[in-house]
PDB file of C-alpha atoms in Angstrom:
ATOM      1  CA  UNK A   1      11.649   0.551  -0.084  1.00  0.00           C
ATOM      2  CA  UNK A   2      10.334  -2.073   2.676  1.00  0.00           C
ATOM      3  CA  UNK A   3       7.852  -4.199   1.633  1.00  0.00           C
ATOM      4  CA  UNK A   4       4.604  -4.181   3.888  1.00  0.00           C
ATOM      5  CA  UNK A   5       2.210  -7.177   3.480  1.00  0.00           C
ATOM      6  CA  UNK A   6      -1.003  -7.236   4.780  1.00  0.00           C
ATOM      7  CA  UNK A   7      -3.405 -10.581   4.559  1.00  0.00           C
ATOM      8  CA  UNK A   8      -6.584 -10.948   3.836  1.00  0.00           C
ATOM      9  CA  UNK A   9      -7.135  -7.736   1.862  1.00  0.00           C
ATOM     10  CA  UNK A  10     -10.637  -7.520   3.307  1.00  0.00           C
ATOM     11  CA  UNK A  11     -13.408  -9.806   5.708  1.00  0.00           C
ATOM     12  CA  UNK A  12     -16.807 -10.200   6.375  1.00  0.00           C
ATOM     13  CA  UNK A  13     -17.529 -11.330   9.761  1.00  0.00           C
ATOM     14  CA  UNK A  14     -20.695 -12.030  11.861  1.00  0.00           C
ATOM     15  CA  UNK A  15     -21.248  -9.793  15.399  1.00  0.00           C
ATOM     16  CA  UNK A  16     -19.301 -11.803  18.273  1.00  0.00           C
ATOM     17  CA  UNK A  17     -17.130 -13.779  15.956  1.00  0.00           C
ATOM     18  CA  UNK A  18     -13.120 -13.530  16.654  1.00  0.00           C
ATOM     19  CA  UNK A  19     -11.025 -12.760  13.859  1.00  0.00           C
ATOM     20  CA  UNK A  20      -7.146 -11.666  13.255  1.00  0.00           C
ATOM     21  CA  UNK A  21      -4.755 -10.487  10.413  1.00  0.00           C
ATOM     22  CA  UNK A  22      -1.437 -10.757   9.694  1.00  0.00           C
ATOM     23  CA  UNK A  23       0.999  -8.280   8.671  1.00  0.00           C
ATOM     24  CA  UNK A  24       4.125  -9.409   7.682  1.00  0.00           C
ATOM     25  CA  UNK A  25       7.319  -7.220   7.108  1.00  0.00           C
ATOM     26  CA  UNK A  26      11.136  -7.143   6.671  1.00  0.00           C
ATOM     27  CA  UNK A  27      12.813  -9.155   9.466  1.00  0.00           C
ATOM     28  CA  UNK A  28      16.222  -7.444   8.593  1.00  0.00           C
ATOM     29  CA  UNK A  29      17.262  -4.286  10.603  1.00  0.00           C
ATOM     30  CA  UNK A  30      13.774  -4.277  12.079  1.00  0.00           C
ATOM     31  CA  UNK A  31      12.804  -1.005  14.718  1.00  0.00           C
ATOM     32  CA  UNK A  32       9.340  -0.753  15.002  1.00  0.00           C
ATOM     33  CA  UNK A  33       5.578  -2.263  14.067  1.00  0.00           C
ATOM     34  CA  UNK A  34       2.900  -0.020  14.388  1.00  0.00           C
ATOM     35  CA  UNK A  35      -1.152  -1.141  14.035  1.00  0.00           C
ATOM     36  CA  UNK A  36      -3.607   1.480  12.995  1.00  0.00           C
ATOM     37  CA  UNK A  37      -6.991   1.601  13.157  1.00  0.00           C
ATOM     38  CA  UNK A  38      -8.868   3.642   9.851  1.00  0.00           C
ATOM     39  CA  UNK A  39     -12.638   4.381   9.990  1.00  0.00           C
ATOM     40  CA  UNK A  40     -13.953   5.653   6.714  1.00  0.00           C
ATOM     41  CA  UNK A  41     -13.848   9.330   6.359  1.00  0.00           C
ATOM     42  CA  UNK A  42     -11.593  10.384   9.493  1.00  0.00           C
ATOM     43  CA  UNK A  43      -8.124   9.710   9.826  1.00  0.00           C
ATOM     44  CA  UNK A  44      -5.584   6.920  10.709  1.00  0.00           C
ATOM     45  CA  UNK A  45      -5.846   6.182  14.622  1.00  0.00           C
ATOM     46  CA  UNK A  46      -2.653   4.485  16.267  1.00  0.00           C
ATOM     47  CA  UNK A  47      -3.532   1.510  18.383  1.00  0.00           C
ATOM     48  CA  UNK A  48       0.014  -0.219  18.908  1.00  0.00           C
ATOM     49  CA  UNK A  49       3.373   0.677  18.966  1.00  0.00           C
ATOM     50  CA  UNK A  50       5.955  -2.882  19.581  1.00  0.00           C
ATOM     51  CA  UNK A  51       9.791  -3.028  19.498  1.00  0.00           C
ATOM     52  CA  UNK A  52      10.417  -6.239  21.278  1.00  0.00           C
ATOM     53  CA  UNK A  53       9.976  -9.628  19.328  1.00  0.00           C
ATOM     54  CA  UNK A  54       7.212 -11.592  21.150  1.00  0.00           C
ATOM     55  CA  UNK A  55       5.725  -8.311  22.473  1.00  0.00           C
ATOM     56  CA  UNK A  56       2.391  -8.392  23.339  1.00  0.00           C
ATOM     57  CA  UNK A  57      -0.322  -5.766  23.294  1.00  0.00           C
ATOM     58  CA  UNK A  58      -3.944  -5.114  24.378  1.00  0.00           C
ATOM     59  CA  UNK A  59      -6.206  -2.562  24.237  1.00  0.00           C
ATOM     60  CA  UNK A  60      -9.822  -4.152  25.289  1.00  0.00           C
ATOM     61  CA  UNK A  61     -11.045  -6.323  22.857  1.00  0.00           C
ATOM     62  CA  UNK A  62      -8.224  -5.706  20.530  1.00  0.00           C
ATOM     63  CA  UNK A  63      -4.563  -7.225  20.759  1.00  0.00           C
ATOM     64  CA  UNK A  64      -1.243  -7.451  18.402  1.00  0.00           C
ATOM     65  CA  UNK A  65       1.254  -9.962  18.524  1.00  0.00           C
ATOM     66  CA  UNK A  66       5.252  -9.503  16.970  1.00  0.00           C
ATOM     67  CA  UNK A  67       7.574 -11.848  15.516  1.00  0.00           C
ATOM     68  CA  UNK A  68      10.561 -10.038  14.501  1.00  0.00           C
ATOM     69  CA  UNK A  69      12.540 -12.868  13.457  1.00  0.00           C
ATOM     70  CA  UNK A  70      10.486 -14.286  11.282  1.00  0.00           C
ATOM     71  CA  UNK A  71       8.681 -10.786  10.470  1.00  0.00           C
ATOM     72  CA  UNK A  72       5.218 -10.467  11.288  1.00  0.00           C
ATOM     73  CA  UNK A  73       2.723  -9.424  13.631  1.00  0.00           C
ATOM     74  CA  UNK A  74      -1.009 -10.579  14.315  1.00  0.00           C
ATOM     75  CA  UNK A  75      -3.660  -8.151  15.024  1.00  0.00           C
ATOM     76  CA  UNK A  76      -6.509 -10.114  16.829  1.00  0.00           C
ATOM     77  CA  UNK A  77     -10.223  -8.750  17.570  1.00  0.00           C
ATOM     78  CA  UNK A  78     -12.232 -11.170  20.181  1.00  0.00           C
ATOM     79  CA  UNK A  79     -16.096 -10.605  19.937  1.00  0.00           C
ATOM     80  CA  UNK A  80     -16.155  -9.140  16.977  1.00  0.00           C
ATOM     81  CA  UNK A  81     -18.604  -6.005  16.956  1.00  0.00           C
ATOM     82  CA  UNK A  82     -20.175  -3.164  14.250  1.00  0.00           C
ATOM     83  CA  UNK A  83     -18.280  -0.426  15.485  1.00  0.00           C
ATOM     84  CA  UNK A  84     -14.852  -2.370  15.020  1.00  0.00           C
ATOM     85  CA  UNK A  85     -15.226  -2.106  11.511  1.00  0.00           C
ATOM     86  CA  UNK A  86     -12.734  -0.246  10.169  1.00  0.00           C
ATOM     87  CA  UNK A  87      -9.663  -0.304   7.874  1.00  0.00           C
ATOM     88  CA  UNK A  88      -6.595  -1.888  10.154  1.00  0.00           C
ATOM     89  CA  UNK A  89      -3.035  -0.837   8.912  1.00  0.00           C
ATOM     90  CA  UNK A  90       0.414  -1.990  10.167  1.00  0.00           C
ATOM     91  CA  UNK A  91       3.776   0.466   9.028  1.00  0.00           C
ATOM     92  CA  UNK A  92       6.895  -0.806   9.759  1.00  0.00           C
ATOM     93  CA  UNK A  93      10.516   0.949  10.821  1.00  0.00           C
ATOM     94  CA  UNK A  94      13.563  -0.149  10.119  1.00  0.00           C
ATOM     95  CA  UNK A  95      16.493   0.989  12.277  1.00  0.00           C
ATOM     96  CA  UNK A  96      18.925   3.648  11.360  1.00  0.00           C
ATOM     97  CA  UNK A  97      16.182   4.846   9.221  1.00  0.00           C
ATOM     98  CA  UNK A  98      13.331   7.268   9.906  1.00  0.00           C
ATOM     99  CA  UNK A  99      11.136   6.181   6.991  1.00  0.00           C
ATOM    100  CA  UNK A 100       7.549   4.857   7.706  1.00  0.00           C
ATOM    101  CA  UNK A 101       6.553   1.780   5.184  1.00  0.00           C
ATOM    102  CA  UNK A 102       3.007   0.914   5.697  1.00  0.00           C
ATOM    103  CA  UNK A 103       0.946  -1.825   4.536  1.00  0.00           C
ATOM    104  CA  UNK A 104      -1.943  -1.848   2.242  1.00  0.00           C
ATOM    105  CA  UNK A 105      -4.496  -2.722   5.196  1.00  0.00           C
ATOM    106  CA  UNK A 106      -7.179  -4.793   6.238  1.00  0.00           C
ATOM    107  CA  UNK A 107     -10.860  -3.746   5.405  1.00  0.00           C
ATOM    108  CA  UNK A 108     -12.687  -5.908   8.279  1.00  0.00           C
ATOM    109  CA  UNK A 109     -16.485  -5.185   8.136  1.00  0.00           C
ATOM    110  CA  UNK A 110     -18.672  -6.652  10.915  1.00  0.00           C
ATOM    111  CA  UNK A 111     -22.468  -7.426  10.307  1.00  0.00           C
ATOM    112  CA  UNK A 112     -24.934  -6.901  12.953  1.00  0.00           C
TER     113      UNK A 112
ATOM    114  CA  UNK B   1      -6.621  19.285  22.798  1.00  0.00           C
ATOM    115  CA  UNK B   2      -3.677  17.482  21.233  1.00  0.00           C
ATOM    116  CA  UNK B   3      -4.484  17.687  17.318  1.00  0.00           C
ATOM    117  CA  UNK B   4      -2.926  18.199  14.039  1.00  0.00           C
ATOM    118  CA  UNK B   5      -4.417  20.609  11.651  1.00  0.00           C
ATOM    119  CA  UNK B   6      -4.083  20.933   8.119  1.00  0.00           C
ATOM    120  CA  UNK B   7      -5.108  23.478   5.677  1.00  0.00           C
ATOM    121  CA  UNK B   8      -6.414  23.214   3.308  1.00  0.00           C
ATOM    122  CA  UNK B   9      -8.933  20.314   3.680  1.00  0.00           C
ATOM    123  CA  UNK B  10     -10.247  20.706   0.170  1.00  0.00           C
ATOM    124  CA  UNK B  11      -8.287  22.115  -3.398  1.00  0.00           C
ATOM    125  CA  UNK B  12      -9.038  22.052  -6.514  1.00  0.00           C
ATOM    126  CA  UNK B  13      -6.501  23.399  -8.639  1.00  0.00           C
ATOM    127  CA  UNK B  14      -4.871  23.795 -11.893  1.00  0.00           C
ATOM    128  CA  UNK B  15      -1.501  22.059 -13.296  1.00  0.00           C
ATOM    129  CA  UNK B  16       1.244  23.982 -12.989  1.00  0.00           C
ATOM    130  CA  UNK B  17      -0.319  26.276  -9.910  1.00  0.00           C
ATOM    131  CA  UNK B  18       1.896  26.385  -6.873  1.00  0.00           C
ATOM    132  CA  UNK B  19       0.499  25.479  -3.778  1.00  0.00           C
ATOM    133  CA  UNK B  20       1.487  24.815   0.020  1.00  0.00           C
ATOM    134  CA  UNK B  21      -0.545  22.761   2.007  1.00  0.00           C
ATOM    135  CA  UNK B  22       0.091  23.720   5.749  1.00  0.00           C
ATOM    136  CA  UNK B  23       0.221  21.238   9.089  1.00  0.00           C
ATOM    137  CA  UNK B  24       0.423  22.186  12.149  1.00  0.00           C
ATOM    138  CA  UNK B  25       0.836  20.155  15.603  1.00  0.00           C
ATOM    139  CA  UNK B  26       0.295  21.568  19.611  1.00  0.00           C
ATOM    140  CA  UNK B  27       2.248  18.354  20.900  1.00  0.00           C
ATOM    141  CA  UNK B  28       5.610  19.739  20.894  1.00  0.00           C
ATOM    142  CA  UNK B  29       6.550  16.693  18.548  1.00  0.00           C
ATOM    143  CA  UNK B  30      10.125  16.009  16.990  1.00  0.00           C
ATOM    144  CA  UNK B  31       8.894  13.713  14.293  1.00  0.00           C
ATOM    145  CA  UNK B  32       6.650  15.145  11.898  1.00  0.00           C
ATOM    146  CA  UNK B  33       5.566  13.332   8.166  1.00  0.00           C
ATOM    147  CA  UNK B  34       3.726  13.900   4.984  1.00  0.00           C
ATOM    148  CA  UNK B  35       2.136  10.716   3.464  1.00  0.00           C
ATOM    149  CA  UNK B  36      -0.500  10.335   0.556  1.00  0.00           C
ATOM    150  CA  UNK B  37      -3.366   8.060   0.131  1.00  0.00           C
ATOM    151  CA  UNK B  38      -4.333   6.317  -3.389  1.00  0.00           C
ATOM    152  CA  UNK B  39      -6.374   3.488  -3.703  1.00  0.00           C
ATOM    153  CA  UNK B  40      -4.922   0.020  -3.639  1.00  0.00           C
ATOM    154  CA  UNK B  41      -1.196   1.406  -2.745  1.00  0.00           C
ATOM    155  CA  UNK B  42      -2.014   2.385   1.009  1.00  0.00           C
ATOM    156  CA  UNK B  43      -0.037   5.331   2.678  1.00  0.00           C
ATOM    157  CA  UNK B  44       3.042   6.610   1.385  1.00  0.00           C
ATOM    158  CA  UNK B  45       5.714   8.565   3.043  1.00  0.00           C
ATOM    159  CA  UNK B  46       6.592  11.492   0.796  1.00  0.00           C
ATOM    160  CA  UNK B  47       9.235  13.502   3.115  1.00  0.00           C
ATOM    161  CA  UNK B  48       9.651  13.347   7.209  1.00  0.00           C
ATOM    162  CA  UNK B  49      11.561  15.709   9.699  1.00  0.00           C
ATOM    163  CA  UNK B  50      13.461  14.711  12.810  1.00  0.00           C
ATOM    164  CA  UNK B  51      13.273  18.003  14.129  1.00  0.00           C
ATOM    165  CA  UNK B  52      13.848  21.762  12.892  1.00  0.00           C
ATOM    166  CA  UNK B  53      15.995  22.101   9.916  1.00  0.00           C
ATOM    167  CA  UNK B  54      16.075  18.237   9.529  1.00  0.00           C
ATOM    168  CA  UNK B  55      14.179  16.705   6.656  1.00  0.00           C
ATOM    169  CA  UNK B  56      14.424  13.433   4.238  1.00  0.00           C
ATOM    170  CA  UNK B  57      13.027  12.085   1.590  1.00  0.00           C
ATOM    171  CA  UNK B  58      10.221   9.012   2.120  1.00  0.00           C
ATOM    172  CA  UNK B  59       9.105   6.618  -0.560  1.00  0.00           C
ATOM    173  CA  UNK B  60       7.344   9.148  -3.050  1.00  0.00           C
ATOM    174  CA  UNK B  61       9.121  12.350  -2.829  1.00  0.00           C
ATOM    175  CA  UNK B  62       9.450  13.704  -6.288  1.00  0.00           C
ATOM    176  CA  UNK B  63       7.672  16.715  -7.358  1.00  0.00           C
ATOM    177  CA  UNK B  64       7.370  17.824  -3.634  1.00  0.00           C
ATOM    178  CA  UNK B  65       9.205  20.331  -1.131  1.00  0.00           C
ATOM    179  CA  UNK B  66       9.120  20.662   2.809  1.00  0.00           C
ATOM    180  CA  UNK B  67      10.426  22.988   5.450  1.00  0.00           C
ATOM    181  CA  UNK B  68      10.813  22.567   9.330  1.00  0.00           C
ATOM    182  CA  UNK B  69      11.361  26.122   9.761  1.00  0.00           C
ATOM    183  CA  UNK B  70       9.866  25.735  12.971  1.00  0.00           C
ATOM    184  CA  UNK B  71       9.166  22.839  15.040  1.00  0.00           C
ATOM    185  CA  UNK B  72       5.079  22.952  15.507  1.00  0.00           C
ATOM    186  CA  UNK B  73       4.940  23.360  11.559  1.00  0.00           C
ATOM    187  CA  UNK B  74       5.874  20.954   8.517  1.00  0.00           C
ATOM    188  CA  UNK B  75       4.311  22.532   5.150  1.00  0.00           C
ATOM    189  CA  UNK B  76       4.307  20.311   1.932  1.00  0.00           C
ATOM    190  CA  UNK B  77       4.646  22.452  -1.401  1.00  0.00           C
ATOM    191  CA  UNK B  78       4.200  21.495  -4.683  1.00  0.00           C
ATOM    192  CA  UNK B  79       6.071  23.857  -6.830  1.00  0.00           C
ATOM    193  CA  UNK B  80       4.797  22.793  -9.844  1.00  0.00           C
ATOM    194  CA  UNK B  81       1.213  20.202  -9.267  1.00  0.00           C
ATOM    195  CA  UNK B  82       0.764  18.167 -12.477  1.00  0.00           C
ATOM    196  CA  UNK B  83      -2.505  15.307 -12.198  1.00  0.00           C
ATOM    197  CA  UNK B  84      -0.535  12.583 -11.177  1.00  0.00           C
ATOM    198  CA  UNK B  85      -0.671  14.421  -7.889  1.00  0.00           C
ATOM    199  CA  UNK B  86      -4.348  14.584  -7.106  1.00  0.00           C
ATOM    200  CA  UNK B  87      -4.869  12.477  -4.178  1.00  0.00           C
ATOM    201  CA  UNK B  88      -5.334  12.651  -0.573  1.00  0.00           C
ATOM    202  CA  UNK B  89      -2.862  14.295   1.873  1.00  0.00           C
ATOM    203  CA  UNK B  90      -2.179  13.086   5.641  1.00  0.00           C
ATOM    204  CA  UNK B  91      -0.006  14.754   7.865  1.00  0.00           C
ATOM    205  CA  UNK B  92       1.345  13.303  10.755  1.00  0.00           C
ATOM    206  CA  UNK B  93       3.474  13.856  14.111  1.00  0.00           C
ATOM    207  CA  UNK B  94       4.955  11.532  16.322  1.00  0.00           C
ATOM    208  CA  UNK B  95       7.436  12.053  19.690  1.00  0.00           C
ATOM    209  CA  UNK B  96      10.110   9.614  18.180  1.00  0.00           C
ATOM    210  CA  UNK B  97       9.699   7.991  15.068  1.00  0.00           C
ATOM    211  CA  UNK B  98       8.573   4.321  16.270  1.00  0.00           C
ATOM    212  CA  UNK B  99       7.923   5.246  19.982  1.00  0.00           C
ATOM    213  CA  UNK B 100       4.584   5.284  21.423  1.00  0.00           C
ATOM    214  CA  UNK B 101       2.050   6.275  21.182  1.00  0.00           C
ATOM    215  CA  UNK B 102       2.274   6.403  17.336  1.00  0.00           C
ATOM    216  CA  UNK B 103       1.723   9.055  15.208  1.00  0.00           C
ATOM    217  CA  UNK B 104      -0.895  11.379  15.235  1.00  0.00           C
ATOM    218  CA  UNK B 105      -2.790  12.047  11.852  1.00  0.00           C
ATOM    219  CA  UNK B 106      -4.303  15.129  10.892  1.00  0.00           C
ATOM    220  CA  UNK B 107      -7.853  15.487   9.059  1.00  0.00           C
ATOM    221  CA  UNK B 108      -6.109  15.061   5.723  1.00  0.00           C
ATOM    222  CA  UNK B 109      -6.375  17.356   2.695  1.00  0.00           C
ATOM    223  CA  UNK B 110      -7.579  16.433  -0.994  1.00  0.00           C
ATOM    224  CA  UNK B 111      -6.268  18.052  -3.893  1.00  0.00           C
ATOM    225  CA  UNK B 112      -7.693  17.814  -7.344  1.00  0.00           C
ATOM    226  CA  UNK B 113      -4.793  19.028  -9.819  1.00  0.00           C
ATOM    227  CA  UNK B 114      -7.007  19.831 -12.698  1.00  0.00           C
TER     228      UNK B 114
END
């Protein structure tokens, strides 16, 4: 079984501030990094898919970050705002295998 | 509209009570996945399917069945549901395991094993 680390476990931030998480992974055999994005009550939402170590990704305020050699990828949010809050969960692949290992995730809650 | 459905979003049931929880995707989608949810441990893969007639094990698959009879539909069974099963059920569907866009969840399913 891969072992999935997420860090912090959960946040607090204020409107408009920046924040980012880490998630950190198995560097051996790696395949794939994914970052999900969980609201309470509906279901997992796929935000990134990276492959390539020192890929980077953005999606408007939102952007991810992969280190495959030394295993982990940053999820960053810039300007910080109530609707971003959300449960944010990486899942790694590791080649020749099919299996999805995700993290615990990142309960980021932003305060108006 | 691209979606995965589930059925049934809500069971209560009784140990020992068969059960089949169905998922269904319109994406044409190789990859498809059963995971569960249980607080503080995150998903967990329970069985995945490369494509019809090809299915593995994930993390958590004991006490659980799946068939890929056809390729728009993945069911989970539990031949036998004791309480250590009651949790919450996501399936999921991807092109290629690892490829973008991700996978696709459906609404989930929660199931009470009484």
């Amino acid at each position: 079984i891969l072992n999935v680390e997420q860090s912090p476990q959960s946040l607090h931030v204020q409107e408009g501030d920046s924040t980012n998480f880490t998630c950190s992974f198995p560097s051996s055999n790696f395949y794939a990094l994914h970052w999900y994005r969980w609201e309470t009550a509906k279901s997992p939402e796929a935000l990134f898919v990276m492959t390539l170590n020192g890929d980077e990704k953005k999606k408007g305020r939102i952007s991810a970050t992969l280190n495959t050699k030394e295993g982990y990828s940053y999820l960053y949010i810039k300007g910080s705002q109530p609707e971003d809050s959300a449960t944010y969960l990486c899942a790694s692949k590791a080649g020749g295998y099919q299996k999805v290992t995700f993290g615990t995730g990142t309960k980021l809650q932003v305060i108006p | 509209e691209a979606q995965v459905t589930q059925n049934p979003r809500y069971l209560i049931t009784v140990t020992g009570k068969k059960l089949t929880v169905t998922c269904s995707q319109n994406m044409n989608h190789e990859y498809m996945s059963w995971y569960r949810q249980d607080p503080g441990l995150g998903l967990r893969q329970i069985y995945y399917s490369m494509n019809v007639e090809v299915t593995d094990k994930g993390d958590v698959p004991e006490g659980y069945k799946v068939s890929r009879k056809e390729k728009r539909n993945f069911p989970l069974i539990l031949e036998s549901p004791s309480p250590n099963q009651t949790s919450l059920y996501f399936c999921a569907s991807s092109s290629i395991a690892g490829a973008s866009p991700g996978q696709f969840f459906g609404p989930g399913t929660r199931l009470t094993v009484l």
